[in-house]
């Protein structure tokens, strides 16, 4: 029955698969629930959400134990105690398990960061809290992060943080950085157009931190944490200086660069 449910799918080392609908025993045809971006089914009930979470949790454990390349969708389904067809219903290919992981971790990070920075309005402090919160949230997955990075670094991969498929997680992160800025004492003092663009730029700053973190092999990624501690005040000072008249021409040039060269590379980001 598993093979029948997974008709027209393959489950090799790379976990490639077509995206035809697979019946879900809890809901019927996949089309009824509607897909999430990147071929992920959108659960409609607590039971389906629990099943989806179980598959994702199992996949993350097997990725840690066996490595990403050696873990197949069939192995994940077996360990989770669900049919292969059911696993494919929630995640149409193995790579979309990583998208599910991104979604969940980004949500957890945003919630944790907002909780930590709730009682401070200093922009530099809020930014540092948000970045350190990401390091703490991602810490359990550091050992096998390089395996994912090899795929995510491919510009054509749906796992790229700049892809359309990664838009839900990216939008959550950008909204967090919007809160970092808007909840600070600095936001009312800045140019309105710059305030609109900065959340995307701050997300790109996080991507730099993530890249450093992936290759950091110090205990508790201490070098990355030190990088955050030292670079964040510098970034905050540069942003703070933008409100002074003498820097307005530089700010306008910077906004032009962001609008013309940075935002167009980010999937589903409108150029204003």
Coordinates of C-alpha atoms in Angstrom, one line a residue, residues 4 13 15 72 96 128 155 192:
X4 CA 0.8 2.5 -4.2
X13 CA 19.8 9.2 -1.9
X15 CA 15.1 12.2 -2.0
X72 CA 15.6 8.5 2.8
X96 CA 11.0 20.2 1.9
X128 CA 22.0 41.9 19.7
X155 CA 21.3 29.5 -6.0
X192 CA 10.8 56.7 6.7

